[in-house]
PDB file of C-alpha atoms in Angstrom:
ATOM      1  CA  UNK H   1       9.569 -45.238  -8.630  1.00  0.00           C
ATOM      2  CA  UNK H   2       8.083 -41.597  -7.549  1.00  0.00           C
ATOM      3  CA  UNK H   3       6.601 -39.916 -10.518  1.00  0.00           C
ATOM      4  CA  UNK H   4       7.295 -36.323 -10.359  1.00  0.00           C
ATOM      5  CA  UNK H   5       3.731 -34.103  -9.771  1.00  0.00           C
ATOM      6  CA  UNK H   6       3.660 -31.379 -12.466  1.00  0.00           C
ATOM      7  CA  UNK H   7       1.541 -29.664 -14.898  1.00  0.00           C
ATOM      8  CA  UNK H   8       1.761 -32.898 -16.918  1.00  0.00           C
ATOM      9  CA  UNK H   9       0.099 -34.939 -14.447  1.00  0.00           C
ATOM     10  CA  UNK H  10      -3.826 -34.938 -14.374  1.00  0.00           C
ATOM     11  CA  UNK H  11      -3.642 -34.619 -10.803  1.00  0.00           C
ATOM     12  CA  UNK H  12      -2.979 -31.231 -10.677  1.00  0.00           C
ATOM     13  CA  UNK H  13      -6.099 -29.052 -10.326  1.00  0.00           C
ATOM     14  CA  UNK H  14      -6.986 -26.897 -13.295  1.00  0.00           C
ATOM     15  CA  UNK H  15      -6.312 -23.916 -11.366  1.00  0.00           C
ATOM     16  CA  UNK H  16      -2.839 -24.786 -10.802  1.00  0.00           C
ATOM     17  CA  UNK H  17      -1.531 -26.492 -14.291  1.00  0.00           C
ATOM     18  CA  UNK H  18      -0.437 -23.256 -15.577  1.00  0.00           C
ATOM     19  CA  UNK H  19       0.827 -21.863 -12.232  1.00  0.00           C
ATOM     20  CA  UNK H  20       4.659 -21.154 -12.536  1.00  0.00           C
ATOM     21  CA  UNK H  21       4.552 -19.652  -9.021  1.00  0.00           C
ATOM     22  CA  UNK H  22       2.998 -23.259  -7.369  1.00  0.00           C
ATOM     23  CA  UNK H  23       6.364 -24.521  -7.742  1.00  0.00           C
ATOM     24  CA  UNK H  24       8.759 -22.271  -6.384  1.00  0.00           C
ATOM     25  CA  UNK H  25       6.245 -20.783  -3.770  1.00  0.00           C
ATOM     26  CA  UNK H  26       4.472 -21.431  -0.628  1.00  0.00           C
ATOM     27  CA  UNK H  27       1.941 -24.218  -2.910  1.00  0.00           C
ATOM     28  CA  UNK H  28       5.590 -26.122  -3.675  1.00  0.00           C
ATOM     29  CA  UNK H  29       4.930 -27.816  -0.508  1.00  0.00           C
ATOM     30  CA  UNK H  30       1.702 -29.294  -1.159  1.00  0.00           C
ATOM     31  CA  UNK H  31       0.928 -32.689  -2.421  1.00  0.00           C
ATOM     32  CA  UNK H  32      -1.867 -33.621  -5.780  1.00  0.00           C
ATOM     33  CA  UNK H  33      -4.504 -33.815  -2.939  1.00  0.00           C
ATOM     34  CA  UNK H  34      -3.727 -31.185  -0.671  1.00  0.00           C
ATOM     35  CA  UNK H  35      -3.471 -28.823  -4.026  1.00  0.00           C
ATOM     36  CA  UNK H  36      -7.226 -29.721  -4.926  1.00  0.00           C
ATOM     37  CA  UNK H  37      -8.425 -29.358  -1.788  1.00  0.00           C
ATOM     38  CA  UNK H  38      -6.863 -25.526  -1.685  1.00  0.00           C
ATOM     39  CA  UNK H  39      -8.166 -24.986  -5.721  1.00  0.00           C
ATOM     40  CA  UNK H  40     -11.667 -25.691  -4.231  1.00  0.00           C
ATOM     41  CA  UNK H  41     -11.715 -22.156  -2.528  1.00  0.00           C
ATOM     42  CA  UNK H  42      -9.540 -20.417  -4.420  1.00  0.00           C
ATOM     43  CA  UNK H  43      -9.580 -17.575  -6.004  1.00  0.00           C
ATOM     44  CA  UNK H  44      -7.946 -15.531  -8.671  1.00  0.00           C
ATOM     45  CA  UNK H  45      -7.493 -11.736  -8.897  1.00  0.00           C
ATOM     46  CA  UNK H  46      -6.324  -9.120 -10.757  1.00  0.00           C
ATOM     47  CA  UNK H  47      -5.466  -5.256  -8.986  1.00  0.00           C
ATOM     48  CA  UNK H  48      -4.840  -2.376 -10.452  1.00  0.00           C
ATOM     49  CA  UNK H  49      -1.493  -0.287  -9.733  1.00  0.00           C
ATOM     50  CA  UNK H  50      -2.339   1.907  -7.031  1.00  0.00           C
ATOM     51  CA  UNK H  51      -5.072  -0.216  -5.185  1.00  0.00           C
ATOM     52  CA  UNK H  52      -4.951  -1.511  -1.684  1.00  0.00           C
ATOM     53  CA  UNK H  53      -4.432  -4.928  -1.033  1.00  0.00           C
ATOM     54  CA  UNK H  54      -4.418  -5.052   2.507  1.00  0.00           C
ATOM     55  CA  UNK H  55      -5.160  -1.992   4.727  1.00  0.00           C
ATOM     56  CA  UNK H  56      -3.164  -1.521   8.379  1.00  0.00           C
ATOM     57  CA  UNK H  57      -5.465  -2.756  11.229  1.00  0.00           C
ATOM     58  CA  UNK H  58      -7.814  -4.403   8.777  1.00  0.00           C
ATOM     59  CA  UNK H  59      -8.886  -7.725   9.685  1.00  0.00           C
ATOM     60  CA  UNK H  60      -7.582 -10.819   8.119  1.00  0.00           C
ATOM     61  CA  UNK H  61     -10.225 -12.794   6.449  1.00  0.00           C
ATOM     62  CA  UNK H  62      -7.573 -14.376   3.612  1.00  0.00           C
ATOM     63  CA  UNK H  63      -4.143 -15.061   2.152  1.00  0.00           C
ATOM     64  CA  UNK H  64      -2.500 -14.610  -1.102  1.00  0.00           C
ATOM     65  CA  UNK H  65       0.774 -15.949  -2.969  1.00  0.00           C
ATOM     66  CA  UNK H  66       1.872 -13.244  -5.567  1.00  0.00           C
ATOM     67  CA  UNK H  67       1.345 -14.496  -9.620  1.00  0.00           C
ATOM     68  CA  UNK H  68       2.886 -11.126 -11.144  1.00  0.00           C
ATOM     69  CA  UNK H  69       3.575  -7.634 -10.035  1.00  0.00           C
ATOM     70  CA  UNK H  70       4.922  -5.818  -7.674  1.00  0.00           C
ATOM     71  CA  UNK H  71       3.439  -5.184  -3.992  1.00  0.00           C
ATOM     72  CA  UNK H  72       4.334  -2.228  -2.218  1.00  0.00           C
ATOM     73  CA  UNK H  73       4.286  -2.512   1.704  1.00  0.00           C
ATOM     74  CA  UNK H  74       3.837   0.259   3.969  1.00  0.00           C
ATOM     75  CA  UNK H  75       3.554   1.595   7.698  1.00  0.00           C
ATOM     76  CA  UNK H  76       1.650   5.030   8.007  1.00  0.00           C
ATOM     77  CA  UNK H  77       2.335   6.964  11.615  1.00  0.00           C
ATOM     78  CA  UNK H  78      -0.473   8.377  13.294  1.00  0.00           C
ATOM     79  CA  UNK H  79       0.018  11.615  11.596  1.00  0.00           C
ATOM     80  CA  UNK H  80      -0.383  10.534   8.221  1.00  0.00           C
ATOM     81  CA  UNK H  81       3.129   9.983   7.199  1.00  0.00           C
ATOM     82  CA  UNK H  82       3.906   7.526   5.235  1.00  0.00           C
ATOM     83  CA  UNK H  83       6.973   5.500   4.945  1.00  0.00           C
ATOM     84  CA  UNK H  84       7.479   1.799   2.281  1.00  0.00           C
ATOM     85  CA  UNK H  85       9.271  -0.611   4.063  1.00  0.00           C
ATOM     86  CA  UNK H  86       9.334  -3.523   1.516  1.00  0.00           C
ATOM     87  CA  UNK H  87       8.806  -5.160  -1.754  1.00  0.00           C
ATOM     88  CA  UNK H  88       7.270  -8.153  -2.846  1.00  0.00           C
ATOM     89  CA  UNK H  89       7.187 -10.378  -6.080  1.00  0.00           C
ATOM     90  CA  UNK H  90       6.223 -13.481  -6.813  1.00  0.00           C
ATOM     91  CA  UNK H  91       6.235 -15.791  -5.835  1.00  0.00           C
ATOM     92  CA  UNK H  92       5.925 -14.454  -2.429  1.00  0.00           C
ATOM     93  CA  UNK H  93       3.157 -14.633  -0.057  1.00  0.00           C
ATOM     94  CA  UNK H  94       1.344 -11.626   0.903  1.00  0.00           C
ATOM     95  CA  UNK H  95      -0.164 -12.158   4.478  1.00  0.00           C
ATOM     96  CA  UNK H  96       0.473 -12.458   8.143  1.00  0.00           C
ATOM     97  CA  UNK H  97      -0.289 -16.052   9.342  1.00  0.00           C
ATOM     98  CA  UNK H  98      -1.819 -16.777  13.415  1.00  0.00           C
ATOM     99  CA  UNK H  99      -2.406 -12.844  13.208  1.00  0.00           C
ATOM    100  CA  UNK H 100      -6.492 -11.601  13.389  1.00  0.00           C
ATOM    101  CA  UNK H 101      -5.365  -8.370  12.079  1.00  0.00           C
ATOM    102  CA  UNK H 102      -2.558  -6.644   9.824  1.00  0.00           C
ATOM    103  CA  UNK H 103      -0.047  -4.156  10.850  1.00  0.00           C
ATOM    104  CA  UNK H 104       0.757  -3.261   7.822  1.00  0.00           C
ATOM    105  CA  UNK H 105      -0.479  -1.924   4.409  1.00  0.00           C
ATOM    106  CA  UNK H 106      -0.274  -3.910   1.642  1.00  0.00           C
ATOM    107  CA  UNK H 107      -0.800  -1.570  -2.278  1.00  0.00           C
ATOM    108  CA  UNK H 108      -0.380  -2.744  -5.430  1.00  0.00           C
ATOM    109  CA  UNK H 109       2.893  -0.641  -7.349  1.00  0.00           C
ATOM    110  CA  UNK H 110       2.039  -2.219 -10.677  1.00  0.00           C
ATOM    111  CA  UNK H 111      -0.595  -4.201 -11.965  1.00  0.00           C
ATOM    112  CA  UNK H 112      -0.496  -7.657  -9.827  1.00  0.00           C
ATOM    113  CA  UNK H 113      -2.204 -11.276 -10.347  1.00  0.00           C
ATOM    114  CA  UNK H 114      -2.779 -12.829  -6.849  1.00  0.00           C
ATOM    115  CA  UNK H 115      -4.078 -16.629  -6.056  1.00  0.00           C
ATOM    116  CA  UNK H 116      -5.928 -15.863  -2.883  1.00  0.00           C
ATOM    117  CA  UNK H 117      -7.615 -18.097  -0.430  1.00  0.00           C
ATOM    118  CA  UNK H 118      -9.209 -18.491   2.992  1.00  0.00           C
ATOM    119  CA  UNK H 119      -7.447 -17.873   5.858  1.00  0.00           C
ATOM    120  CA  UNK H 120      -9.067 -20.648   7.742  1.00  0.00           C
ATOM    121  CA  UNK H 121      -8.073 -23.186   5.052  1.00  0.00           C
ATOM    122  CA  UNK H 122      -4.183 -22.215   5.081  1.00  0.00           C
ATOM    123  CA  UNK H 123      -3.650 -22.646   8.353  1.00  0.00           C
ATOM    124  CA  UNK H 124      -5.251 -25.672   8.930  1.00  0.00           C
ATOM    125  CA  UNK H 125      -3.316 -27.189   6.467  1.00  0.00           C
ATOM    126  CA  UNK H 126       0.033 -25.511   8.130  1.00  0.00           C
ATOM    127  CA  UNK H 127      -1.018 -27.547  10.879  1.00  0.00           C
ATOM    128  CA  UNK H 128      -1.622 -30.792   8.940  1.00  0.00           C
ATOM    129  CA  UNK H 129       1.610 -30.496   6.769  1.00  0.00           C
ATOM    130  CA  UNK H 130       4.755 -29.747   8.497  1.00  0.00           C
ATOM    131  CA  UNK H 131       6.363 -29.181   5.016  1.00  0.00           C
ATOM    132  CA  UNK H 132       4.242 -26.467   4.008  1.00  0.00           C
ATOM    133  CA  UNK H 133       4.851 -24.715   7.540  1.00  0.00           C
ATOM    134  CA  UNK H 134       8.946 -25.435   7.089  1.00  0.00           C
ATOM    135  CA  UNK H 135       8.348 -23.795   3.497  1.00  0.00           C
ATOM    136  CA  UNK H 136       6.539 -20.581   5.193  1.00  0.00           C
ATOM    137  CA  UNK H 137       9.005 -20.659   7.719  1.00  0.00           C
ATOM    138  CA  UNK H 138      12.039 -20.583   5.018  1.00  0.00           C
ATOM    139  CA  UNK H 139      10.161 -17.363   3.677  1.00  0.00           C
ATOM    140  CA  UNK H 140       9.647 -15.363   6.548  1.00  0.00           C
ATOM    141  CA  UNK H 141      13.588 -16.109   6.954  1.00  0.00           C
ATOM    142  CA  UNK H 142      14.146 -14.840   4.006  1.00  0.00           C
ATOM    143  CA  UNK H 143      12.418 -11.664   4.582  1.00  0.00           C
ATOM    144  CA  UNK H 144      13.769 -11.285   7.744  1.00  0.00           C
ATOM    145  CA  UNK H 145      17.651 -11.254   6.082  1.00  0.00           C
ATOM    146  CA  UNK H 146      16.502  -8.994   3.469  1.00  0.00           C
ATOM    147  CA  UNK H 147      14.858  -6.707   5.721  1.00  0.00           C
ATOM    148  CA  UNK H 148      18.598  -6.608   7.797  1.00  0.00           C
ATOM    149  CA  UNK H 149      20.386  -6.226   4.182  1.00  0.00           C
ATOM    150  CA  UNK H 150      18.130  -3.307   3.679  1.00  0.00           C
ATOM    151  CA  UNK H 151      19.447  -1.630   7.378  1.00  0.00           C
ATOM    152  CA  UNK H 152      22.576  -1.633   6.150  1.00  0.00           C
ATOM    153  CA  UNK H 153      21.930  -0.585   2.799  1.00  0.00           C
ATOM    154  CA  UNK H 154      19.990   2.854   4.611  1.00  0.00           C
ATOM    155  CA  UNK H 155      22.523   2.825   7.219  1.00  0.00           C
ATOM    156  CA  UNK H 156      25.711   2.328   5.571  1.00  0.00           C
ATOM    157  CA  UNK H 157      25.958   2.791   2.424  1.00  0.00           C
ATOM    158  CA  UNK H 158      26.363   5.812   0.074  1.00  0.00           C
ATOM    159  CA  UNK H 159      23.727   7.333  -2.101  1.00  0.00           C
ATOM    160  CA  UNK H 160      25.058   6.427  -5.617  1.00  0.00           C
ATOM    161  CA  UNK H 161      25.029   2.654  -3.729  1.00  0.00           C
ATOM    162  CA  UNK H 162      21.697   2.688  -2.449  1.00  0.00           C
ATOM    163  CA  UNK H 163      20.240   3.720  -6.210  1.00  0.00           C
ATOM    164  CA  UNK H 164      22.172   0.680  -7.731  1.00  0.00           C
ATOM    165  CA  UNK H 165      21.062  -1.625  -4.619  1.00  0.00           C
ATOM    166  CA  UNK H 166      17.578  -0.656  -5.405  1.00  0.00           C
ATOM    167  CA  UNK H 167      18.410  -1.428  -9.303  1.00  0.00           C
ATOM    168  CA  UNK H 168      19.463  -5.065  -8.026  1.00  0.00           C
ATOM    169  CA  UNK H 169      16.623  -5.645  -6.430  1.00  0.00           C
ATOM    170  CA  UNK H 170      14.351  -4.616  -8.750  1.00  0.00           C
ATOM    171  CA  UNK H 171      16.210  -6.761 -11.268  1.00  0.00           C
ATOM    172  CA  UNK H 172      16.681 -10.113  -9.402  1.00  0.00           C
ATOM    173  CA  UNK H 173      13.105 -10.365  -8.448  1.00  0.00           C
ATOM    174  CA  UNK H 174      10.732  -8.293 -11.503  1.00  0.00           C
ATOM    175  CA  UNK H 175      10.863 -12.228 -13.104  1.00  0.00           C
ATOM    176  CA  UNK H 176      11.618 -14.656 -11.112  1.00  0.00           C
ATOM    177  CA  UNK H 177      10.674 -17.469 -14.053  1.00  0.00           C
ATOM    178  CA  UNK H 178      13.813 -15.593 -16.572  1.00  0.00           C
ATOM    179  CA  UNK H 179      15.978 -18.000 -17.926  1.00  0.00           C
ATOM    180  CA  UNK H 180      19.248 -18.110 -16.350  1.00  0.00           C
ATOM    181  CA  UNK H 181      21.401 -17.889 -19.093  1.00  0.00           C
ATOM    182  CA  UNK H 182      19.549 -14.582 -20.620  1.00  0.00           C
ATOM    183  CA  UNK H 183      22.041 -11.675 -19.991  1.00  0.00           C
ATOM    184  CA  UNK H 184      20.101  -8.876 -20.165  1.00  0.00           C
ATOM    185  CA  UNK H 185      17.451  -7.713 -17.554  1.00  0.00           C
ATOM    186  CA  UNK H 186      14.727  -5.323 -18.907  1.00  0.00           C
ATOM    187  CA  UNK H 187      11.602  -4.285 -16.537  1.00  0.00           C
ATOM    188  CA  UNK H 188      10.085  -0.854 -15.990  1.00  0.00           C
ATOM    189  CA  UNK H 189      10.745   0.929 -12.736  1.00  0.00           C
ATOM    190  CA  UNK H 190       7.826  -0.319 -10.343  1.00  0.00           C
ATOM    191  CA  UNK H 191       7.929   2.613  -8.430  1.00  0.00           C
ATOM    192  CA  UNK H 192       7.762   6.808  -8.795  1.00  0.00           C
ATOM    193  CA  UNK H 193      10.551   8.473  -8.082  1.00  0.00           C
ATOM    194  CA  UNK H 194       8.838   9.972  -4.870  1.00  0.00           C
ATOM    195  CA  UNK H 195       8.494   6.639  -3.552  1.00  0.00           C
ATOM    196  CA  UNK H 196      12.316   5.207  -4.653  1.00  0.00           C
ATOM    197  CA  UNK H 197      13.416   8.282  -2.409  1.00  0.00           C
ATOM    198  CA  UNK H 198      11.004   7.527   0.111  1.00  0.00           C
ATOM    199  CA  UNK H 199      11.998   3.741  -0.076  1.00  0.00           C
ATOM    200  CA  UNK H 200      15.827   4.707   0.210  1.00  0.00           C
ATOM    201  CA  UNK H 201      15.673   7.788   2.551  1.00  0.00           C
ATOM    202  CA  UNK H 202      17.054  10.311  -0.099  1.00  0.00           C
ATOM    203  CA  UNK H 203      15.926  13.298  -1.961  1.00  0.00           C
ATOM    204  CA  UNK H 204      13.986  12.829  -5.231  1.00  0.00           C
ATOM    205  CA  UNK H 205      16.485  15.352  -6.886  1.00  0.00           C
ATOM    206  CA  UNK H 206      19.346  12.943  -5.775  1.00  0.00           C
ATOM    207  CA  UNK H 207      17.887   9.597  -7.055  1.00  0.00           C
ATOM    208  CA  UNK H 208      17.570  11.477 -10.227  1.00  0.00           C
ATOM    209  CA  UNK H 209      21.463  12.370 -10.426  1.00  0.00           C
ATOM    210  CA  UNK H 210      22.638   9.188  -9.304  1.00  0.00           C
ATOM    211  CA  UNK H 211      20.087   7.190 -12.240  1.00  0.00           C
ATOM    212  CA  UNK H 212      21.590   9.502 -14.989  1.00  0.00           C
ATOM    213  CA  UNK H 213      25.360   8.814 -13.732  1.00  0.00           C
ATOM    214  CA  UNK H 214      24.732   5.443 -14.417  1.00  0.00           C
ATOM    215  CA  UNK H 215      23.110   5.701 -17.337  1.00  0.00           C
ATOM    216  CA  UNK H 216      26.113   7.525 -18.377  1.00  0.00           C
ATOM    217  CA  UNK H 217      28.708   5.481 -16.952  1.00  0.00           C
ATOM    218  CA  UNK H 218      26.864   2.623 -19.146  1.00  0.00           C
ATOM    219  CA  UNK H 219      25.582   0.444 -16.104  1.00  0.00           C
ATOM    220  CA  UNK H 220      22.029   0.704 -17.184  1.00  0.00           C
ATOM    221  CA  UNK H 221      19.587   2.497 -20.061  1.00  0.00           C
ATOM    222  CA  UNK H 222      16.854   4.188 -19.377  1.00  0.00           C
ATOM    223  CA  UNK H 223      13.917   5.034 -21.732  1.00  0.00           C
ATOM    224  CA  UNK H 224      10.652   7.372 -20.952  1.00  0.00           C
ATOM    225  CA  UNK H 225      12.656   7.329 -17.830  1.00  0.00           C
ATOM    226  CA  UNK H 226      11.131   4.419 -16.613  1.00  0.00           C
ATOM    227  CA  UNK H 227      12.436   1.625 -18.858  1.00  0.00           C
ATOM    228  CA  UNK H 228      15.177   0.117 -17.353  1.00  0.00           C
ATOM    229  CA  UNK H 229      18.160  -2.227 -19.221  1.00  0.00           C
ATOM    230  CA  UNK H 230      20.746  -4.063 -16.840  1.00  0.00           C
ATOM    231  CA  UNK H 231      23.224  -5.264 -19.283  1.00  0.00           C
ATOM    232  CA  UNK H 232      25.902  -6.583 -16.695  1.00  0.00           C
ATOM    233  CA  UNK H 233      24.201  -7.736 -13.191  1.00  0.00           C
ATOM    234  CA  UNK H 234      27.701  -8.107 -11.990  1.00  0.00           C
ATOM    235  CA  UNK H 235      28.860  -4.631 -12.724  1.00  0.00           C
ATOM    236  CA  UNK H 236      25.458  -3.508 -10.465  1.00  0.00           C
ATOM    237  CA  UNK H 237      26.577  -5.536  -7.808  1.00  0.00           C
ATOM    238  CA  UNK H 238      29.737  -3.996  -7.467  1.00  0.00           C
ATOM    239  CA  UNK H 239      28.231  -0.357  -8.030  1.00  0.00           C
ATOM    240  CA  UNK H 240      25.815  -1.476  -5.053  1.00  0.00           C
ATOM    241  CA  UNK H 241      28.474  -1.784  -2.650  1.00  0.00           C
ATOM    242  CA  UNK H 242      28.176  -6.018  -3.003  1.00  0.00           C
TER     243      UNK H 242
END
């Protein structure tokens, strides 16, 4: 009979007993060995909102799957301009794999926890375990259909739908360890207003109007305007467009 490796087995590195994000993330994959192997030269980190993660054109020395937080991604023209063009939670893996340098930056838009480790190491055991590679490869698909929902959110839809879309997302991913059968979905906004506008190609003045109509058409509360309550996931779906 297979036993079942968990944080109840004394396999499990230290590091990784009280990891939520090993099982659902890119770690998942890994067997009792494999897992100490990785602990060895891992590290854990903390970043301040605001910080950079990962700069554009900076040279990839290491990877990282996401504890807590939200990560802001970012492409900057050569004139300075700035423009966010993703979000990531955990458990998600933050890092470019067979690449020598990003093309993209990488910030901190709350406070994060991050698991890092060496480059070297994760790929060499991408090579050694097809699972793990099948598990990366499952994410990047995943990204790549949420990066072609997001064209036709900016594309398509209407203002008051790209608000709520952003609402959705926000709330299906702030926690991805809530229980399934709590209703209510409470997080802070992760982002400014500048950058939701930036992030959804609007004006700050209109994601400001379309928040307030539905606060007042009771699809969320808002507190210090950045406390968010989603009492009714369903009802944002449908105000999204979904």
């Amino acid at each position: 009979m297979n036993i079942r490796q968990d944080v109840h087995n004394s396999d499990i590195p230290a590091l990784c007993q009280a990891c939520e994000a090993r099982h659902r993330g890119l770690c998942g994959a890994l067997d009792p060995a494999q897992l100490i192997t990785l602990a060895k030269q891992s590290w854990k980190q903390k970043a301040d909102a605001g910080a950079e993660l990962v700069g554009d054109s900076e040279k990839v020395a290491s990877y990282s799957n996401v504890l807590s937080g939200v990560i802001k991604l970012t492409k900057t023209l050569a004139d300075g301009r700035q423009q966010i063009v993703g979000l990531q939670f955990a458990p998600d893996f933050l890092g470019r794999p067979f690449k020598s340098e990003s093309a993209i930056n990488a910030e901190a838009a709350t406070d994060v926890s991050l698991c890092s480790f060496p480059k070297s190491s994760i790929e060499r055991m991408m090579k050694a375990s097809p699972e793990l590679e099948h598990r990366l490869l499952v994410q990047t698909l995943k990204e790549l259909d949420e990066a072609r929902e997001w064209m036709l959110t900016l594309g398509r839809k209407t203002a008051s739908e790209k608000v709520a879309s952003f609402l959705l997302l926000i709330a299906r991913n702030i926690d991805p360890y809530r229980a399934d059968n709590v209703k209510d979905v409470v997080f802070d906004l992760p982002l400014t207003r500048a950058d939701i506008a930036d992030y959804l190609g609007l004006t700050i003045e209109t994601v400001s109007r379309q928040l307030t109509i539905l606060r007042k058409d009771g699809v969320i509360a808002i507190e210090n305007n950045r406390h968010v309550t989603v009492g009714d996931l369903e009802r944002l779906a449908r105000r999204a467009g979904r």
